[in-house]
Amino acid sequence: MLKPLVLVVEDEPAQREVLLYNLAAGGYRTAAAADGEEALLRIEEEAPDLILLDWMLPRVSGIEICRRLKARPETRAIPVIMLSARAEEVDRVRGLETGADDYMVKPYSMAELMARLRTQLRRTRPAGVGEMLRYEDITLDPETHRASRAGAPLDLGPTEFRLLATLMERPGRVWSREQLLDRVWGRDAYPDTRTVDVHVGRLRKALKKGGGGDPIRTVRGTGYALG
Ligand code: CA
């Protein structure tokens, strides 16, 4: 759950496979789409943390997808790295001001692409990949699945752990119950939103066990935030 999800939108099967392989090896979760329509569906299913977007795609072009994503408040913040076959296309991408966050010309160096991808993710996910998350006296290690408060280990179930990790990714951000369901339970599970309240309750209890205050804020009519 904590690994960033990278969506690869590429119609060439061989190029798509190479990207998916390298991303998985780099510790990312991956999703793939072979054309523009499929890409939009994948994004609806689960908002990725970053999109590698081929320029020339069947049905809906990469440019058009980028434009649509950057026009919607819900998807605007998702970094897009555009992959283009020719340098002239990159110039056009720039000229069109599609809002792509970065560009790579094919054939690109995989090492460079991964480096640029990390840069983009650091911008939107300050905690980075597999790094320790910290908020005030709370620390959470996504690698070892351990969390502690003021140095004392927290006794969390797997759901509470994912919930805390999600909240700690972006302190201050207000998450709706639906967004938390997506992130913590996944799109395939459909518990009702009351389930979120139950698990937030358990998480609060675990966090306050050592005598600390309640760091989780209930935002009336919306959801929850850390701090
Ligand atoms: Ca293509």
XYZ file of N, CA and C and ligand atoms in Angstrom:
682
model
N 0.821 -1.215 0.000
C 0.000 0.000 0.000
C 0.852 1.261 0.000
N 1.995 1.152 0.648
C 2.790 2.367 0.799
C 3.654 2.677 -0.394
N 3.914 1.623 -1.183
C 4.753 1.879 -2.353
C 3.994 2.748 -3.332
N 4.682 3.686 -3.973
C 3.983 4.526 -4.943
C 3.507 3.696 -6.133
N 2.334 4.073 -6.623
C 1.769 3.402 -7.790
C 2.118 4.204 -9.042
N 2.789 3.542 -9.978
C 3.161 4.204 -11.228
C 2.345 3.591 -12.360
N 1.645 4.440 -13.085
C 0.864 3.980 -14.234
C 1.685 4.172 -15.508
N 1.867 3.081 -16.235
C 2.598 3.119 -17.501
C 1.585 3.110 -18.639
N 1.581 4.164 -19.437
C 0.672 4.233 -20.584
C 1.540 4.188 -21.837
N 1.546 3.037 -22.467
C 2.448 2.805 -23.602
C 1.825 1.728 -24.475
N 1.683 2.003 -25.772
C 1.030 1.027 -26.644
C 1.984 -0.030 -27.202
N 3.315 0.223 -27.138
C 4.262 -0.785 -27.618
C 4.478 -1.803 -26.511
N 4.042 -3.084 -26.743
C 4.119 -4.068 -25.656
C 5.531 -4.240 -25.100
N 6.546 -4.252 -25.986
C 7.911 -4.488 -25.517
C 8.380 -3.342 -24.604
N 8.104 -2.101 -25.030
C 8.508 -0.950 -24.221
C 7.766 -0.921 -22.889
N 6.483 -1.305 -22.968
C 5.666 -1.324 -21.745
C 6.239 -2.331 -20.746
N 6.580 -3.520 -21.263
C 7.102 -4.565 -20.385
C 8.421 -4.150 -19.737
N 9.287 -3.517 -20.516
C 10.581 -3.076 -19.970
C 10.358 -2.075 -18.840
N 9.439 -1.161 -19.057
C 9.143 -0.157 -18.026
C 8.572 -0.827 -16.774
N 7.606 -1.729 -16.980
C 6.976 -2.390 -15.833
C 8.004 -3.198 -15.046
N 8.894 -3.859 -15.789
C 9.925 -4.671 -15.138
C 10.838 -3.797 -14.278
N 11.297 -2.702 -14.865
C 12.218 -1.819 -14.143
C 11.552 -1.141 -12.947
N 10.299 -0.798 -13.103
C 9.576 -0.162 -11.994
C 9.397 -1.145 -10.844
N 9.015 -2.382 -11.190
C 8.825 -3.398 -10.142
C 10.150 -3.657 -9.431
N 11.225 -3.706 -10.212
C 12.551 -3.926 -9.628
C 12.944 -2.758 -8.733
N 12.433 -1.575 -9.055
C 12.733 -0.387 -8.260
C 11.827 -0.246 -7.045
N 10.943 -1.218 -6.831
C 10.109 -1.207 -5.633
C 8.782 -0.467 -5.785
N 8.386 -0.199 -7.008
C 7.117 0.500 -7.205
C 6.001 -0.493 -7.477
N 4.782 -0.079 -7.174
C 3.617 -0.802 -7.653
C 3.347 -0.285 -9.050
N 2.806 -1.133 -9.892
C 2.603 -0.698 -11.266
C 1.189 -0.990 -11.749
N 0.770 -0.184 -12.702
C -0.445 -0.430 -13.458
C -0.081 -0.089 -14.893
N -0.797 -0.694 -15.841
C -0.445 -0.456 -17.236
C -1.685 -0.218 -18.069
N -1.504 0.556 -19.120
C -2.572 0.781 -20.079
C -1.947 0.851 -21.459
N -2.649 0.275 -22.447
C -2.103 0.202 -23.796
C -2.644 1.298 -24.706
N -3.663 1.997 -24.241
C -4.157 3.127 -25.037
C -4.757 4.176 -24.109
N -5.151 5.277 -24.707
C -5.611 6.414 -23.926
C -6.879 6.145 -23.131
N -7.809 5.420 -23.748
C -9.069 5.130 -23.056
C -8.827 4.272 -21.824
N -7.980 3.253 -22.033
C -7.665 2.362 -20.916
C -6.960 3.148 -19.802
N -6.114 4.073 -20.192
C -5.392 4.892 -19.211
C -6.379 5.649 -18.322
N -7.384 6.253 -18.958
C -8.362 7.026 -18.183
C -9.145 6.123 -17.231
N -9.433 4.903 -17.675
C -10.120 3.936 -16.807
C -9.262 3.563 -15.597
N -7.982 3.272 -15.862
C -7.052 2.898 -14.781
C -6.967 4.022 -13.740
N -6.935 5.262 -14.229
C -6.806 6.411 -13.328
C -8.067 6.548 -12.476
N -9.220 6.242 -13.078
C -10.483 6.249 -12.335
C -10.469 5.189 -11.245
N -9.936 4.018 -11.598
C -9.910 2.893 -10.656
C -9.092 3.217 -9.417
N -7.863 3.674 -9.656
C -7.004 4.069 -8.539
C -6.063 5.158 -9.032
N -6.140 6.303 -8.395
C -5.288 7.414 -8.819
C -3.830 7.026 -8.598
N -3.012 7.027 -9.668
C -1.608 6.682 -9.491
C -0.835 7.841 -8.844
N 0.356 7.538 -8.337
C 1.208 8.582 -7.760
C 2.013 9.276 -8.851
N 2.133 8.595 -9.990
C 2.863 9.182 -11.118
C 2.440 8.453 -12.389
N 2.497 9.169 -13.528
C 2.137 8.547 -14.802
C 3.275 8.711 -15.795
N 3.691 7.587 -16.398
C 4.606 7.637 -17.533
C 3.727 7.549 -18.763
N 3.724 8.601 -19.543
C 2.712 8.731 -20.587
C 3.343 8.858 -21.974
N 3.087 7.872 -22.804
C 3.557 7.913 -24.185
C 2.767 8.971 -24.955
N 3.463 9.642 -25.836
C 2.816 10.717 -26.614
C 1.874 10.151 -27.666
N 2.393 9.182 -28.477
C 1.595 8.631 -29.569
C 0.856 7.390 -29.089
N -0.445 7.543 -28.913
C -1.260 6.432 -28.409
C -2.503 6.285 -29.278
N -2.985 5.061 -29.412
C -4.256 4.901 -30.121
C -5.406 5.515 -29.319
N -6.455 5.850 -29.967
C -7.698 6.403 -29.394
C -7.504 7.809 -28.820
N -7.046 7.904 -27.585
C -6.849 9.235 -27.008
C -5.346 9.464 -26.882
N -4.827 10.541 -27.455
C -3.369 10.765 -27.438
C -2.878 11.121 -26.043
N -1.561 10.932 -25.856
C -0.955 11.261 -24.575
C -1.160 12.725 -24.214
N -1.061 13.572 -25.220
C -1.255 15.012 -25.020
C -2.650 15.300 -24.467
N -3.639 14.648 -25.083
C -5.024 14.877 -24.679
C -5.253 14.374 -23.244
N -4.681 13.210 -22.935
C -4.828 12.682 -21.576
C -4.224 13.658 -20.574
N -3.021 14.137 -20.899
C -2.341 15.056 -20.008
C -3.185 16.313 -19.786
N -3.722 16.821 -20.860
C -4.562 18.016 -20.756
C -5.751 17.779 -19.834
N -6.400 16.626 -20.033
C -7.584 16.323 -19.210
C -7.207 16.179 -17.734
N -6.077 15.498 -17.492
C -5.667 15.288 -16.095
C -5.357 16.612 -15.412
N -4.683 17.483 -16.151
C -4.269 18.743 -15.551
C -5.437 19.728 -15.420
N -6.547 19.414 -16.097
C -7.713 20.294 -16.004
C -8.609 19.938 -14.824
N -8.419 18.730 -14.276
C -9.288 18.293 -13.178
C -8.595 18.454 -11.833
N -9.248 19.097 -10.872
C -8.609 19.314 -9.576
C -8.168 18.009 -8.901
N -8.936 16.919 -9.115
C -8.620 15.647 -8.435
C -7.355 15.019 -8.993
N -7.028 15.298 -10.246
C -5.882 14.624 -10.858
C -4.727 15.580 -11.188
N -4.952 16.863 -10.958
C -3.971 17.874 -11.363
C -2.594 17.641 -10.741
N -2.591 17.175 -9.506
C -1.318 17.062 -8.783
C -0.516 15.816 -9.163
N -1.107 14.907 -9.921
C -0.375 13.683 -10.281
C 0.720 14.042 -11.293
N 2.000 13.776 -10.952
C 3.060 14.122 -11.905
C 2.970 13.258 -13.158
N 3.181 13.895 -14.299
C 3.167 13.194 -15.579
C 4.523 13.364 -16.243
N 5.160 12.253 -16.573
C 6.385 12.307 -17.381
C 6.011 11.812 -18.771
N 6.157 12.686 -19.740
C 5.778 12.370 -21.110
C 6.928 11.662 -21.808
N 6.617 10.578 -22.503
C 7.623 9.830 -23.259
C 7.345 10.062 -24.741
N 8.353 10.550 -25.428
C 8.110 10.917 -26.815
C 9.165 10.308 -27.716
N 8.758 9.998 -28.945
C 9.662 9.304 -29.856
C 10.735 10.227 -30.435
N 10.414 11.477 -30.602
C 11.361 12.383 -31.264
C 11.502 13.694 -30.499
N 12.669 14.285 -30.668
C 12.929 15.542 -29.978
C 11.946 16.627 -30.398
N 11.543 16.597 -31.686
C 10.603 17.636 -32.162
C 9.278 17.551 -31.413
N 8.895 16.300 -31.079
C 7.642 16.137 -30.360
C 7.734 16.787 -28.982
N 8.907 16.619 -28.370
C 9.092 17.220 -27.051
C 8.922 18.728 -27.135
N 9.476 19.309 -28.213
C 9.309 20.754 -28.398
C 7.839 21.111 -28.511
N 7.100 20.251 -29.214
C 5.668 20.511 -29.348
C 4.949 20.346 -28.013
N 5.375 19.335 -27.259
C 4.766 19.137 -25.938
C 4.925 20.404 -25.117
N 6.163 20.935 -25.150
C 6.427 22.171 -24.401
C 5.552 23.293 -24.925
N 5.535 23.396 -26.271
C 4.795 24.467 -26.906
C 3.313 24.405 -26.583
N 2.789 23.198 -26.468
C 1.358 23.041 -26.226
C 0.964 23.298 -24.774
N 1.969 23.381 -23.950
C 1.695 23.640 -22.536
C 0.611 22.724 -21.979
N 0.868 21.440 -22.123
C -0.093 20.451 -21.645
C -0.029 20.311 -20.140
N 1.025 20.836 -19.552
C 1.158 20.710 -18.113
C 1.948 19.482 -17.694
N 2.546 18.771 -18.666
C 3.396 17.628 -18.306
C 4.515 18.131 -17.393
N 4.891 17.298 -16.422
C 5.875 17.740 -15.437
C 7.306 17.529 -15.909
N 7.470 16.556 -16.823
C 8.808 16.304 -17.356
C 8.653 15.568 -18.692
N 9.740 15.495 -19.451
C 9.707 14.873 -20.774
C 10.943 14.019 -20.948
N 10.791 12.898 -21.638
C 11.948 12.077 -22.007
C 11.797 11.716 -23.473
N 12.905 11.761 -24.199
C 12.881 11.387 -25.612
C 13.354 9.947 -25.748
N 12.622 9.164 -26.519
C 13.013 7.773 -26.789
C 14.128 7.757 -27.833
N 15.101 6.877 -27.764
C 15.286 5.923 -26.676
C 15.922 6.619 -25.474
N 15.314 6.446 -24.325
C 15.823 7.122 -23.133
C 16.665 6.154 -22.314
N 17.481 6.713 -21.458
C 18.249 5.881 -20.538
C 17.329 5.534 -19.377
N 17.220 4.236 -19.092
C 16.329 3.800 -18.016
C 16.776 4.399 -16.681
N 18.094 4.475 -16.486
C 18.604 5.030 -15.226
C 18.168 6.490 -15.075
N 18.223 7.227 -16.181
C 17.837 8.635 -16.107
C 16.334 8.778 -15.872
N 15.571 7.912 -16.554
C 14.121 7.969 -16.364
C 13.760 7.706 -14.897
N 14.410 6.693 -14.308
C 14.122 6.354 -12.910
C 14.518 7.511 -11.979
N 15.609 8.172 -12.313
C 16.068 9.296 -11.495
C 15.047 10.444 -11.562
N 14.544 10.704 -12.766
C 13.578 11.795 -12.918
C 12.255 11.445 -12.236
N 11.922 10.172 -12.305
C 10.704 9.685 -11.649
C 10.811 9.886 -10.124
N 11.978 9.564 -9.584
C 12.178 9.765 -8.138
C 12.061 11.245 -7.781
N 12.620 12.093 -8.631
C 12.540 13.535 -8.385
C 11.088 13.982 -8.324
N 10.288 13.529 -9.284
C 8.876 13.913 -9.313
C 8.137 13.392 -8.088
N 8.442 12.156 -7.702
C 7.750 11.573 -6.549
C 8.144 12.265 -5.251
N 9.395 12.675 -5.164
C 9.844 13.382 -3.950
C 9.076 14.684 -3.783
N 8.751 15.269 -4.924
C 8.034 16.527 -4.905
C 6.614 16.345 -4.336
N 5.967 15.240 -4.746
C 4.580 15.045 -4.325
C 4.463 14.154 -3.105
N 5.476 13.286 -2.917
C 5.454 12.410 -1.745
C 6.737 12.657 -0.984
N 6.750 13.664 -0.154
C 7.999 14.081 0.480
C 8.695 12.951 1.241
N 7.943 11.975 1.683
C 8.558 10.913 2.468
C 9.397 9.990 1.597
N 9.161 9.987 0.287
C 9.948 9.144 -0.602
C 9.590 7.682 -0.474
N 10.330 6.851 -1.154
C 10.010 5.426 -1.215
C 10.656 4.692 -0.058
N 9.854 4.049 0.748
C 10.375 3.196 1.804
C 11.068 3.957 2.929
N 10.999 5.278 2.882
C 11.653 6.030 3.944
C 10.772 6.100 5.178
N 11.417 6.336 6.298
C 10.715 6.486 7.562
C 9.776 7.694 7.508
N 8.555 7.496 7.959
C 7.619 8.621 8.044
C 7.626 9.137 9.478
N 7.600 10.449 9.604
C 7.594 11.055 10.938
C 6.532 12.119 11.029
N 5.859 12.140 12.167
C 4.955 13.245 12.447
C 4.986 13.478 13.951
N 5.448 14.644 14.342
C 5.651 14.964 15.757
C 6.400 13.814 16.443
N 5.789 13.170 17.457
C 6.540 12.110 18.144
C 6.226 10.716 17.589
N 5.543 10.684 16.442
C 5.178 9.396 15.849
C 6.125 9.066 14.697
N 6.626 7.843 14.668
C 7.429 7.410 13.527
C 6.841 6.116 12.984
N 6.989 5.945 11.688
C 6.454 4.748 11.046
C 7.435 4.299 9.977
N 7.793 3.041 10.043
C 8.748 2.493 9.085
C 8.013 1.563 8.122
N 7.815 2.020 6.872
C 7.069 1.199 5.909
C 7.766 -0.128 5.595
N 9.086 -0.160 5.723
C 9.842 -1.374 5.404
C 9.608 -2.466 6.436
N 9.744 -2.121 7.691
C 9.630 -3.134 8.743
C 8.207 -3.243 9.287
N 7.323 -2.352 8.822
C 5.938 -2.327 9.310
C 5.863 -2.086 10.819
N 6.777 -1.236 11.310
C 6.728 -0.896 12.733
C 6.427 0.582 12.884
N 5.656 0.882 13.912
C 5.370 2.275 14.211
C 5.560 2.493 15.699
N 5.954 3.712 16.073
C 6.116 3.992 17.495
C 5.719 5.422 17.794
N 5.403 5.648 19.062
C 5.107 7.018 19.498
C 5.934 7.307 20.732
N 6.641 8.412 20.699
C 7.551 8.799 21.782
C 8.457 7.614 22.154
N 8.879 6.886 21.136
C 9.817 5.781 21.345
C 9.176 4.456 21.725
N 7.885 4.486 22.095
C 7.220 3.238 22.498
C 6.496 2.621 21.298
N 6.713 1.311 21.063
C 6.086 0.678 19.898
C 4.555 0.758 19.963
N 3.945 0.990 18.826
C 2.483 1.032 18.755
C 1.981 -0.344 18.327
N 0.921 -0.767 18.981
C 0.341 -2.063 18.659
C -0.805 -1.826 17.663
N -0.497 -1.996 16.381
C -1.480 -1.692 15.343
C -1.774 -2.923 14.494
N -3.048 -3.092 14.166
C -3.419 -4.114 13.200
C -3.003 -3.636 11.816
N -3.014 -4.519 10.807
C -2.579 -4.131 9.466
C -3.386 -2.966 8.874
N -4.676 -2.930 9.144
C -5.495 -1.848 8.594
C -5.152 -0.522 9.267
N -4.992 -0.554 10.596
C -4.642 0.673 11.325
C -3.265 1.166 10.883
N -2.376 0.213 10.613
C -1.035 0.596 10.158
C -1.110 1.338 8.818
N -1.861 0.782 7.883
C -1.986 1.421 6.556
C -2.693 2.775 6.669
N -3.665 2.818 7.569
C -4.397 4.066 7.789
C -3.439 5.149 8.314
N -2.642 4.783 9.300
C -1.694 5.742 9.878
C -0.667 6.171 8.822
N -0.193 5.200 8.049
C 0.801 5.510 7.016
C 0.227 6.495 6.002
N -1.010 6.272 5.617
C -1.649 7.169 4.647
C -1.761 8.574 5.220
N -2.223 8.677 6.458
C -2.366 9.996 7.090
C -1.002 10.675 7.237
N 0.035 9.872 7.545
C 1.368 10.440 7.774
C 2.067 10.854 6.486
N 1.605 10.322 5.362
C 2.199 10.716 4.094
C 2.061 12.210 3.868
N 0.907 12.726 4.241
C 0.677 14.159 4.046
C -0.055 14.749 5.226
N 0.702 15.072 6.266
C 0.063 15.673 7.436
C -0.691 16.938 7.027
N -1.840 17.131 7.606
C -2.623 18.337 7.317
C -3.624 18.139 6.200
N -3.344 17.186 5.329
C -4.281 16.943 4.235
C -5.548 16.270 4.771
N -6.685 16.748 4.294
C -7.955 16.148 4.709
C -8.313 15.036 3.731
N -8.497 13.850 4.271
C -8.879 12.696 3.453
C -10.360 12.422 3.672
N -11.100 12.258 2.588
C -12.491 11.854 2.743
C -12.524 10.361 3.077
N -13.645 9.907 3.614
C -13.771 8.487 3.932
C -13.607 7.634 2.681
N -14.135 8.118 1.561
C -14.020 7.366 0.308
C -12.560 7.258 -0.129
N -11.821 8.364 0.009
C -10.402 8.331 -0.372
C -9.627 7.365 0.523
N -9.979 7.360 1.799
C -9.290 6.433 2.708
C -9.651 4.992 2.367
N -10.894 4.750 2.004
C -11.295 3.393 1.592
C -10.457 2.940 0.400
N -10.301 3.846 -0.565
C -9.507 3.532 -1.761
C -8.077 3.199 -1.402
N -7.484 4.055 -0.578
C -6.062 3.914 -0.294
C -5.759 2.772 0.665
N -6.608 2.617 1.658
C -6.290 1.670 2.726
C -6.872 0.284 2.448
N -8.068 0.257 1.924
C -8.729 -1.032 1.676
C -8.577 -1.483 0.226
N -8.370 -0.525 -0.659
C -8.240 -0.879 -2.079
C -9.581 -0.872 -2.773
N -9.513 -0.733 -4.077
C -10.724 -0.587 -4.874
C -11.575 -1.855 -4.935
N -10.929 -3.002 -4.682
C -11.678 -4.245 -4.854
C -12.550 -4.556 -3.649
N -12.225 -3.945 -2.518
C -13.022 -4.194 -1.322
C -14.053 -3.077 -1.203
N -15.219 -3.410 -0.790
C -16.247 -2.383 -0.656
C -16.891 -2.358 0.724
N -16.102 -2.121 1.733
C -16.740 -1.939 3.033
C -17.424 -0.568 3.011
N -18.416 -0.350 3.877
C -19.035 0.976 3.816
C -18.198 1.968 4.615
N -18.506 3.237 4.449
C -17.641 4.271 5.002
C -17.607 4.243 6.536
N -18.606 3.619 7.166
C -18.604 3.484 8.625
C -17.374 2.699 9.091
N -16.946 1.764 8.244
C -15.766 0.960 8.559
C -14.562 1.860 8.806
N -14.472 2.932 8.030
C -13.358 3.870 8.198
C -13.395 4.444 9.611
N -14.589 4.857 10.038
C -14.727 5.442 11.381
C -14.300 4.454 12.469
N -14.702 3.191 12.280
C -14.352 2.166 13.269
C -12.828 2.035 13.380
N -12.159 1.971 12.225
C -10.706 1.774 12.263
C -9.965 3.032 12.718
N -10.499 4.194 12.383
C -9.895 5.435 12.900
C -10.005 5.431 14.424
N -11.137 4.967 14.926
C -11.329 4.861 16.376
C -10.280 3.967 17.019
N -10.033 2.826 16.388
C -9.022 1.897 16.914
C -7.624 2.499 16.851
N -7.358 3.192 15.750
C -6.045 3.821 15.588
C -5.837 4.890 16.665
N -6.864 5.691 16.894
C -6.781 6.731 17.937
C -6.473 6.120 19.296
N -7.163 5.038 19.583
C -6.992 4.372 20.868
C -5.538 3.903 21.023
N -5.026 3.288 19.952
C -3.645 2.788 19.996
C -2.659 3.946 20.152
N -2.941 5.061 19.464
C -2.026 6.205 19.527
C -2.023 6.859 20.907
N -3.171 6.809 21.570
C -3.287 7.506 22.865
C -2.902 6.626 24.053
N -2.612 5.357 23.760
C -2.355 4.386 24.820
C -1.231 4.830 25.763
N -0.177 5.393 25.181
C 0.957 5.796 26.004
C 0.749 7.143 26.706
N -0.448 7.707 26.615
C -0.730 8.958 27.310
C -0.647 10.208 26.444
N -0.311 10.045 25.166
C -0.218 11.204 24.270
C -1.591 11.698 23.850
N -1.639 12.899 23.289
C -2.899 13.466 22.811
C -3.362 12.803 21.515
N -4.554 13.229 21.070
C -5.106 12.670 19.834
C -4.633 13.503 18.640
N -3.762 12.923 17.793
C -3.242 13.715 16.669
C -4.185 13.736 15.460
N -5.245 12.923 15.505
C -6.136 12.834 14.339
C -7.302 13.805 14.499
N -7.502 14.586 13.468
C -8.555 15.584 13.475
C -9.725 15.060 12.652
N -10.934 15.140 13.225
C -12.137 14.793 12.468
C -12.623 16.053 11.773
N -12.781 15.971 10.466
C -13.284 17.126 9.733
C -14.745 16.851 9.433
N -15.582 17.606 10.110
C -17.016 17.345 10.052
C -17.555 17.325 8.609
N -18.279 16.269 8.307
C -18.882 16.139 6.980
C -17.915 15.716 5.888
N -16.642 15.565 6.247
C -15.659 15.235 5.226
C -14.894 13.958 5.541
N -14.051 14.045 6.545
C -13.223 12.871 6.838
C -12.225 13.162 7.934
N -10.970 12.801 7.657
C -9.957 12.894 8.698
C -8.664 13.493 8.181
N -7.909 14.039 9.122
C -6.583 14.554 8.788
C -5.685 14.322 9.990
N -4.398 14.286 9.730
C -3.435 14.218 10.812
C -2.983 15.650 11.067
N -3.250 16.100 12.276
C -2.831 17.456 12.635
C -3.712 18.539 12.046
Ca 3.323 4.918 -28.925
